[in-house]
Short mmCIF file of C-alpha atoms in Angstrom, two decimals:
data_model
loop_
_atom_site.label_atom_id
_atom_site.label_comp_id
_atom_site.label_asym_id
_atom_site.label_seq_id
_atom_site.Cartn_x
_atom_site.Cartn_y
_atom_site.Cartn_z
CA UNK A 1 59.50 84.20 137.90
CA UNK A 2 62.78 83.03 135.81
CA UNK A 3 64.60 86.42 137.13
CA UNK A 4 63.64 84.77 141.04
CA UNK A 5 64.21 81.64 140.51
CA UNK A 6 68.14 82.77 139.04
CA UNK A 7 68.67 84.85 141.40
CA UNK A 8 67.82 81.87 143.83
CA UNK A 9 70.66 79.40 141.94
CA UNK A 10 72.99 81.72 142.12
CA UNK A 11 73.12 82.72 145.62
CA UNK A 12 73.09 79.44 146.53
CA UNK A 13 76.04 78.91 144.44
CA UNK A 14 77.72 81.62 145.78
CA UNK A 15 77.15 80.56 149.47
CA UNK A 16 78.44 76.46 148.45
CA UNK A 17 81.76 77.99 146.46
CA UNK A 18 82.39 80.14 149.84
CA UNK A 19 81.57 77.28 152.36
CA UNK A 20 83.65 74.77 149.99
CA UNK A 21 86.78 77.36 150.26
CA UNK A 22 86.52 77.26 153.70
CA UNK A 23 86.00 73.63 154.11
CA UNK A 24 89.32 73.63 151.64
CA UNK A 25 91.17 76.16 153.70
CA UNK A 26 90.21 74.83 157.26
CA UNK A 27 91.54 70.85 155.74
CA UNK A 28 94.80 72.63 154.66
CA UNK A 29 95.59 74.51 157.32
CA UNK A 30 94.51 71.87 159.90
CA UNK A 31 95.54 68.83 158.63
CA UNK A 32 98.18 66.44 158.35
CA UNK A 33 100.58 69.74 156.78
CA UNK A 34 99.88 71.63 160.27
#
């Protein structure tokens, strides 16, 4: 159950850093710098 539920945290950690990269790349590549 505790292996699961890790496993669980982590991927959804994993996908939020990658999303929040993007996010971070997409505002400073297309923002007010651009």
């Amino acid at each position: 159950m505790q292996n699961t539920t890790l496993c669980l945290v982590w991927m959804f950690r994993c996908v939020v850093i990658i999303l929040w990269e993007i996010a971070t790349e997409t505002l400073i590549n297309g923002g007010p710098s651009s």
